[in-house]
PDB file of C-alpha atoms in Angstrom:
ATOM      1  CA  MET A  15       0.000   0.000   0.000  1.00  0.00           C
ATOM      2  CA  ARG A  16       2.855   2.333   0.864  1.00  0.00           C
ATOM      3  CA  ASN A  17       4.534   1.626  -2.505  1.00  0.00           C
ATOM      4  CA  LEU A  18       1.283   2.397  -4.330  1.00  0.00           C
ATOM      5  CA  ASN A  19       0.936   5.750  -2.626  1.00  0.00           C
ATOM      6  CA  LEU A  20       4.564   6.528  -3.415  1.00  0.00           C
ATOM      7  CA  LYS A  21       4.003   5.730  -7.090  1.00  0.00           C
ATOM      8  CA  LEU A  22       0.961   7.998  -7.214  1.00  0.00           C
ATOM      9  CA  ILE A  23       2.956  10.830  -5.671  1.00  0.00           C
ATOM     10  CA  VAL A  24       5.786  10.368  -8.149  1.00  0.00           C
ATOM     11  CA  ILE A  25       3.399  10.247 -11.118  1.00  0.00           C
ATOM     12  CA  SER A  26       1.550  13.352  -9.946  1.00  0.00           C
ATOM     13  CA  ALA A  27       4.804  15.222  -9.472  1.00  0.00           C
ATOM     14  CA  LEU A  28       6.010  14.157 -12.918  1.00  0.00           C
ATOM     15  CA  ILE A  29       2.780  15.327 -14.553  1.00  0.00           C
ATOM     16  CA  ALA A  30       2.972  18.633 -12.740  1.00  0.00           C
ATOM     17  CA  PHE A  31       6.614  18.994 -13.735  1.00  0.00           C
ATOM     18  CA  LEU A  32       5.989  18.262 -17.406  1.00  0.00           C
ATOM     19  CA  SER A  33       2.908  20.417 -17.755  1.00  0.00           C
ATOM     20  CA  GLY A  34       3.916  23.215 -15.405  1.00  0.00           C
ATOM     21  CA  PRO A  35       4.395  26.769 -16.642  1.00  0.00           C
ATOM     22  CA  ALA A  36       8.171  26.591 -16.167  1.00  0.00           C
ATOM     23  CA  HIS A  37       8.419  24.032 -18.962  1.00  0.00           C
ATOM     24  CA  ALA A  38       5.649  25.358 -21.182  1.00  0.00           C
ATOM     25  CA  LEU A  39       6.560  26.647 -24.627  1.00  0.00           C
ATOM     26  CA  LYS A  40       4.583  28.899 -26.908  1.00  0.00           C
ATOM     27  CA  CYS A  41       4.655  28.149 -30.624  1.00  0.00           C
ATOM     28  CA  TRP A  42       3.679  30.444 -33.462  1.00  0.00           C
ATOM     29  CA  THR A  43       4.077  30.813 -37.224  1.00  0.00           C
ATOM     30  CA  THR A  44       6.526  33.345 -38.648  1.00  0.00           C
ATOM     31  CA  GLU A  45       5.935  35.541 -41.676  1.00  0.00           C
ATOM     32  CA  ASP A  46       7.713  33.009 -43.940  1.00  0.00           C
ATOM     33  CA  GLY A  47       5.414  30.202 -42.762  1.00  0.00           C
ATOM     34  CA  THR A  48       7.867  28.370 -40.511  1.00  0.00           C
ATOM     35  CA  ARG A  49       7.054  27.180 -37.018  1.00  0.00           C
ATOM     36  CA  ALA A  50       8.873  28.768 -34.062  1.00  0.00           C
ATOM     37  CA  CYS A  51       8.668  28.166 -30.305  1.00  0.00           C
ATOM     38  CA  GLY A  52       9.905  29.941 -27.227  1.00  0.00           C
ATOM     39  CA  ASP A  53       9.052  31.076 -23.722  1.00  0.00           C
ATOM     40  CA  SER A  54       7.135  34.074 -25.083  1.00  0.00           C
ATOM     41  CA  VAL A  55       5.630  35.141 -28.388  1.00  0.00           C
ATOM     42  CA  PRO A  56       7.388  38.067 -30.091  1.00  0.00           C
ATOM     43  CA  PRO A  57       5.174  41.177 -30.119  1.00  0.00           C
ATOM     44  CA  LYS A  58       4.800  41.207 -33.900  1.00  0.00           C
ATOM     45  CA  TYR A  59       3.291  37.680 -33.793  1.00  0.00           C
ATOM     46  CA  ALA A  60       1.284  38.074 -30.585  1.00  0.00           C
ATOM     47  CA  GLN A  61      -1.926  39.031 -32.394  1.00  0.00           C
ATOM     48  CA  GLN A  62      -1.951  36.105 -34.830  1.00  0.00           C
ATOM     49  CA  GLY A  63      -2.492  33.392 -32.222  1.00  0.00           C
ATOM     50  CA  TYR A  64      -0.277  30.679 -30.793  1.00  0.00           C
ATOM     51  CA  GLU A  65      -0.225  27.269 -29.148  1.00  0.00           C
ATOM     52  CA  LYS A  66       1.046  26.510 -25.662  1.00  0.00           C
ATOM     53  CA  LYS A  67       2.819  23.154 -25.375  1.00  0.00           C
ATOM     54  CA  ASN A  68       4.185  21.182 -22.433  1.00  0.00           C
ATOM     55  CA  ALA A  69       7.553  19.451 -22.212  1.00  0.00           C
ATOM     56  CA  LEU A  70       6.180  16.436 -24.100  1.00  0.00           C
ATOM     57  CA  GLY A  71       5.149  18.605 -27.046  1.00  0.00           C
ATOM     58  CA  MET A  72       1.455  18.249 -26.263  1.00  0.00           C
ATOM     59  CA  THR A  73      -0.785  21.262 -26.859  1.00  0.00           C
ATOM     60  CA  VAL A  74      -2.272  22.349 -23.544  1.00  0.00           C
ATOM     61  CA  LYS A  75      -3.765  25.641 -24.720  1.00  0.00           C
ATOM     62  CA  LYS A  76      -4.592  27.286 -28.014  1.00  0.00           C
ATOM     63  CA  GLN A  77      -4.866  31.045 -28.247  1.00  0.00           C
ATOM     64  CA  ASP A  78      -6.852  32.133 -31.291  1.00  0.00           C
ATOM     65  CA  ALA A  79      -5.691  35.035 -33.402  1.00  0.00           C
ATOM     66  CA  ALA A  80      -6.975  38.447 -32.416  1.00  0.00           C
ATOM     67  CA  ARG A  81      -9.961  39.471 -34.479  1.00  0.00           C
ATOM     68  CA  SER A  82      -9.506  42.290 -36.970  1.00  0.00           C
ATOM     69  CA  ILE A  83     -11.475  45.512 -36.863  1.00  0.00           C
ATOM     70  CA  GLU A  84     -13.265  44.416 -40.029  1.00  0.00           C
ATOM     71  CA  GLU A  85     -14.319  41.124 -38.411  1.00  0.00           C
ATOM     72  CA  VAL A  86     -15.588  42.876 -35.297  1.00  0.00           C
ATOM     73  CA  GLU A  87     -17.529  45.385 -37.387  1.00  0.00           C
ATOM     74  CA  ALA A  88     -18.970  42.596 -39.547  1.00  0.00           C
ATOM     75  CA  ASP A  89     -20.182  40.703 -36.474  1.00  0.00           C
ATOM     76  CA  PHE A  90     -21.638  43.877 -35.026  1.00  0.00           C
ATOM     77  CA  GLN A  91     -23.460  44.607 -38.278  1.00  0.00           C
ATOM     78  CA  ALA A  92     -24.759  41.039 -38.482  1.00  0.00           C
ATOM     79  CA  GLU A  93     -26.055  41.236 -34.924  1.00  0.00           C
ATOM     80  CA  ARG A  94     -27.696  44.588 -35.599  1.00  0.00           C
ATOM     81  CA  ASP A  95     -29.284  43.264 -38.809  1.00  0.00           C
ATOM     82  CA  ALA A  96     -30.607  40.226 -36.954  1.00  0.00           C
ATOM     83  CA  LYS A  97     -32.178  42.394 -34.243  1.00  0.00           C
ATOM     84  CA  LEU A  98     -33.706  44.672 -36.866  1.00  0.00           C
ATOM     85  CA  ALA A  99     -35.102  41.704 -38.787  1.00  0.00           C
ATOM     86  CA  ALA A 100     -36.589  40.269 -35.596  1.00  0.00           C
ATOM     87  CA  LYS A 101     -38.165  43.625 -34.742  1.00  0.00           C
ATOM     88  CA  GLU A 102     -39.618  43.972 -38.242  1.00  0.00           C
ATOM     89  CA  ALA A 103     -40.996  40.430 -38.099  1.00  0.00           C
ATOM     90  CA  GLU A 104     -42.618  41.155 -34.751  1.00  0.00           C
ATOM     91  CA  GLN A 105     -44.136  44.356 -36.079  1.00  0.00           C
ATOM     92  CA  GLN A 106     -45.402  42.591 -39.204  1.00  0.00           C
ATOM     93  CA  ALA A 107     -47.000  39.906 -37.044  1.00  0.00           C
ATOM     94  CA  ARG A 108     -48.891  42.585 -35.108  1.00  0.00           C
ATOM     95  CA  LEU A 109     -50.032  44.252 -38.332  1.00  0.00           C
ATOM     96  CA  ASP A 110     -51.163  40.916 -39.751  1.00  0.00           C
ATOM     97  CA  LYS A 111     -53.165  40.110 -36.625  1.00  0.00           C
ATOM     98  CA  ASN A 112     -54.794  43.529 -36.678  1.00  0.00           C
ATOM     99  CA  LEU A 113     -55.635  43.103 -40.369  1.00  0.00           C
ATOM    100  CA  LEU A 114     -57.308  39.735 -39.823  1.00  0.00           C
ATOM    101  CA  ASP A 115     -59.106  40.949 -36.699  1.00  0.00           C
ATOM    102  CA  THR A 116     -60.470  44.014 -38.527  1.00  0.00           C
ATOM    103  CA  PHE A 117     -61.610  42.527 -41.837  1.00  0.00           C
ATOM    104  CA  ALA A 118     -63.352  39.263 -42.599  1.00  0.00           C
ATOM    105  CA  SER A 119     -63.077  39.491 -46.388  1.00  0.00           C
ATOM    106  CA  GLU A 120     -61.758  41.556 -49.272  1.00  0.00           C
ATOM    107  CA  ASP A 121     -65.233  42.957 -49.783  1.00  0.00           C
ATOM    108  CA  ASP A 122     -65.107  44.383 -46.255  1.00  0.00           C
ATOM    109  CA  MET A 123     -61.822  46.071 -47.085  1.00  0.00           C
ATOM    110  CA  LEU A 124     -63.148  47.539 -50.340  1.00  0.00           C
ATOM    111  CA  TYR A 125     -66.221  48.826 -48.522  1.00  0.00           C
ATOM    112  CA  ALA A 126     -64.056  50.491 -45.868  1.00  0.00           C
ATOM    113  CA  ARG A 127     -61.723  51.976 -48.492  1.00  0.00           C
ATOM    114  CA  ASP A 128     -64.562  53.394 -50.578  1.00  0.00           C
ATOM    115  CA  GLY A 129     -66.218  54.817 -47.467  1.00  0.00           C
ATOM    116  CA  GLN A 130     -63.090  56.710 -46.442  1.00  0.00           C
ATOM    117  CA  ILE A 131     -62.557  58.035 -49.964  1.00  0.00           C
ATOM    118  CA  ALA A 132     -66.209  59.097 -50.243  1.00  0.00           C
ATOM    119  CA  HIS A 133     -65.987  60.976 -46.940  1.00  0.00           C
ATOM    120  CA  LEU A 134     -62.995  62.943 -48.214  1.00  0.00           C
ATOM    121  CA  GLU A 135     -64.729  63.510 -51.534  1.00  0.00           C
ATOM    122  CA  SER A 136     -67.687  65.139 -49.763  1.00  0.00           C
ATOM    123  CA  GLN A 137     -65.277  67.526 -48.013  1.00  0.00           C
ATOM    124  CA  ILE A 138     -63.656  68.336 -51.342  1.00  0.00           C
ATOM    125  CA  ARG A 139     -67.003  69.032 -53.048  1.00  0.00           C
ATOM    126  CA  LEU A 140     -68.163  71.224 -50.201  1.00  0.00           C
ATOM    127  CA  THR A 141     -64.924  73.237 -50.299  1.00  0.00           C
ATOM    128  CA  GLU A 142     -65.106  73.572 -54.078  1.00  0.00           C
ATOM    129  CA  ASN A 143     -68.648  74.972 -53.759  1.00  0.00           C
ATOM    130  CA  ARG A 144     -67.426  77.466 -51.189  1.00  0.00           C
ATOM    131  CA  ASN A 145     -64.634  78.509 -53.498  1.00  0.00           C
ATOM    132  CA  GLU A 146     -67.059  79.095 -56.356  1.00  0.00           C
ATOM    133  CA  LYS A 147     -69.051  81.512 -54.192  1.00  0.00           C
ATOM    134  CA  LEU A 148     -65.902  83.160 -52.898  1.00  0.00           C
ATOM    135  CA  GLN A 149     -64.641  83.549 -56.459  1.00  0.00           C
ATOM    136  CA  GLU A 150     -67.924  85.206 -57.511  1.00  0.00           C
ATOM    137  CA  ASN A 151     -67.649  87.692 -54.659  1.00  0.00           C
ATOM    138  CA  LEU A 152     -63.992  88.279 -55.425  1.00  0.00           C
ATOM    139  CA  ASP A 153     -64.760  88.969 -59.089  1.00  0.00           C
ATOM    140  CA  LYS A 154     -67.385  91.554 -58.057  1.00  0.00           C
ATOM    141  CA  LEU A 155     -64.948  93.284 -55.725  1.00  0.00           C
ATOM    142  CA  ILE A 156     -62.222  93.345 -58.369  1.00  0.00           C
ATOM    143  CA  SER A 157     -64.712  94.738 -60.905  1.00  0.00           C
ATOM    144  CA  LYS A 158     -65.772  97.436 -58.439  1.00  0.00           C
ATOM    145  CA  ALA A 159     -62.166  98.415 -57.791  1.00  0.00           C
ATOM    146  CA  ALA A 160     -61.530  98.539 -61.541  1.00  0.00           C
ATOM    147  CA  ASP A 161     -64.555 100.800 -62.086  1.00  0.00           C
ATOM    148  CA  LEU A 162     -63.278 103.208 -59.454  1.00  0.00           C
ATOM    149  CA  GLU A 163     -59.839 103.318 -61.055  1.00  0.00           C
ATOM    150  CA  ARG A 164     -61.328 103.940 -64.501  1.00  0.00           C
ATOM    151  CA  GLY A 165     -63.292 106.814 -62.964  1.00  0.00           C
ATOM    152  CA  GLY A 166     -60.097 108.322 -61.683  1.00  0.00           C
ATOM    153  CA  LYS A 167     -60.668 107.324 -58.064  1.00  0.00           C
ATOM    154  CA  GLU A 168     -58.483 105.283 -55.761  1.00  0.00           C
ATOM    155  CA  PRO A 169     -60.206 102.135 -54.393  1.00  0.00           C
ATOM    156  CA  PRO A 170     -60.662 102.506 -50.630  1.00  0.00           C
ATOM    157  CA  GLU A 171     -58.361 100.550 -48.346  1.00  0.00           C
ATOM    158  CA  SER A 172     -61.287  98.500 -47.019  1.00  0.00           C
ATOM    159  CA  LEU A 173     -62.119  97.319 -50.551  1.00  0.00           C
ATOM    160  CA  LEU A 174     -58.539  96.305 -51.238  1.00  0.00           C
ATOM    161  CA  LYS A 175     -58.431  94.494 -47.905  1.00  0.00           C
ATOM    162  CA  ASP A 176     -61.606  92.564 -48.766  1.00  0.00           C
ATOM    163  CA  ILE A 177     -60.100  91.548 -52.099  1.00  0.00           C
ATOM    164  CA  GLU A 178     -56.991  90.295 -50.331  1.00  0.00           C
ATOM    165  CA  ASN A 179     -59.027  88.337 -47.756  1.00  0.00           C
ATOM    166  CA  PHE A 180     -61.158  86.631 -50.399  1.00  0.00           C
ATOM    167  CA  ASP A 181     -58.077  85.752 -52.400  1.00  0.00           C
ATOM    168  CA  ASN A 182     -56.406  84.252 -49.314  1.00  0.00           C
ATOM    169  CA  GLN A 183     -59.487  82.187 -48.467  1.00  0.00           C
ATOM    170  CA  ILE A 184     -59.647  80.800 -51.990  1.00  0.00           C
ATOM    171  CA  SER A 185     -55.947  79.941 -51.889  1.00  0.00           C
ATOM    172  CA  ALA A 186     -56.294  78.214 -48.502  1.00  0.00           C
ATOM    173  CA  ASN A 187     -59.261  76.189 -49.744  1.00  0.00           C
ATOM    174  CA  ARG A 188     -57.339  75.054 -52.801  1.00  0.00           C
ATOM    175  CA  LYS A 189     -54.514  73.829 -50.565  1.00  0.00           C
ATOM    176  CA  PHE A 190     -57.080  72.016 -48.412  1.00  0.00           C
ATOM    177  CA  ILE A 191     -58.469  70.305 -51.514  1.00  0.00           C
ATOM    178  CA  ASP A 192     -54.961  69.280 -52.600  1.00  0.00           C
ATOM    179  CA  ARG A 193     -54.317  67.726 -49.176  1.00  0.00           C
ATOM    180  CA  LYS A 194     -57.549  65.766 -49.330  1.00  0.00           C
ATOM    181  CA  ARG A 195     -56.696  64.500 -52.817  1.00  0.00           C
ATOM    182  CA  THR A 196     -53.350  63.358 -51.454  1.00  0.00           C
ATOM    183  CA  GLU A 197     -55.091  61.591 -48.563  1.00  0.00           C
ATOM    184  CA  GLN A 198     -57.364  59.804 -51.032  1.00  0.00           C
ATOM    185  CA  ARG A 199     -54.365  58.600 -53.017  1.00  0.00           C
ATOM    186  CA  GLN A 200     -52.623  57.405 -49.844  1.00  0.00           C
ATOM    187  CA  ILE A 201     -55.741  55.518 -48.767  1.00  0.00           C
ATOM    188  CA  ARG A 202     -55.907  53.733 -52.111  1.00  0.00           C
ATOM    189  CA  GLU A 203     -52.213  52.829 -51.946  1.00  0.00           C
ATOM    190  CA  LYS A 204     -52.484  51.554 -48.360  1.00  0.00           C
ATOM    191  CA  PHE A 205     -55.537  49.441 -49.096  1.00  0.00           C
ATOM    192  CA  ASP A 206     -53.856  47.999 -52.198  1.00  0.00           C
ATOM    193  CA  ILE A 207     -51.003  46.812 -49.982  1.00  0.00           C
ATOM    194  CA  ASP A 208     -53.337  45.571 -47.231  1.00  0.00           C
ATOM    195  CA  ILE A 209     -55.571  43.694 -49.666  1.00  0.00           C
ATOM    196  CA  GLU A 210     -52.566  41.939 -51.207  1.00  0.00           C
ATOM    197  CA  ARG A 211     -51.322  40.999 -47.733  1.00  0.00           C
ATOM    198  CA  PHE A 212     -54.808  39.819 -46.752  1.00  0.00           C
ATOM    199  CA  ARG A 213     -54.831  37.498 -49.775  1.00  0.00           C
ATOM    200  CA  GLN A 214     -51.449  36.044 -48.803  1.00  0.00           C
ATOM    201  CA  LEU A 215     -52.526  35.435 -45.217  1.00  0.00           C
ATOM    202  CA  SER A 216     -55.805  33.886 -46.364  1.00  0.00           C
ATOM    203  CA  GLU A 217     -53.999  31.524 -48.750  1.00  0.00           C
ATOM    204  CA  ASN A 218     -51.570  30.484 -46.002  1.00  0.00           C
ATOM    205  CA  ASN A 219     -54.461  29.651 -43.699  1.00  0.00           C
ATOM    206  CA  LEU A 220     -56.181  27.424 -46.263  1.00  0.00           C
TER     207      LEU A 220
END
């Protein structure tokens, strides 16, 4: 029993001796492709990676080469792209659920689209009618001012102010009509996209 314990102690000491840091070598590859070993890696090779070997030549540690700035940036970009893709997928899933919860068929979507467009169209028609009346009044005021000038009189300031106000109202109404036309176009474009997506989701659920 005593001899067995002694052998175990000797073996343990030998292993520790052979693999201990005092006998460890670091091996690296030089610029001409040859293998070199030593107690420490020269600074100019330190970033390319090396292997740590014990006295028996066995590799006990492998230090990978330092990553380049390009590699780090590429990984960072890939991670950022993955997060963005996941966020977009999550957002699309919410939009899809809302689409299916809101509409039961394409006909429902067309009915909703046409209703929104018709509502805007009524606002446009009403504003156009107002502009026609404003334009009639403006034409009368301009004609009155012209008559005064032809008679050698200066149009009063109040008349000129009224002309300016009517002109501004007409201009503002035209801009309002343009905005509503733009809204109508945007509604059509959005529903075109939603209807196409609704078809895809419906086909996938078949």
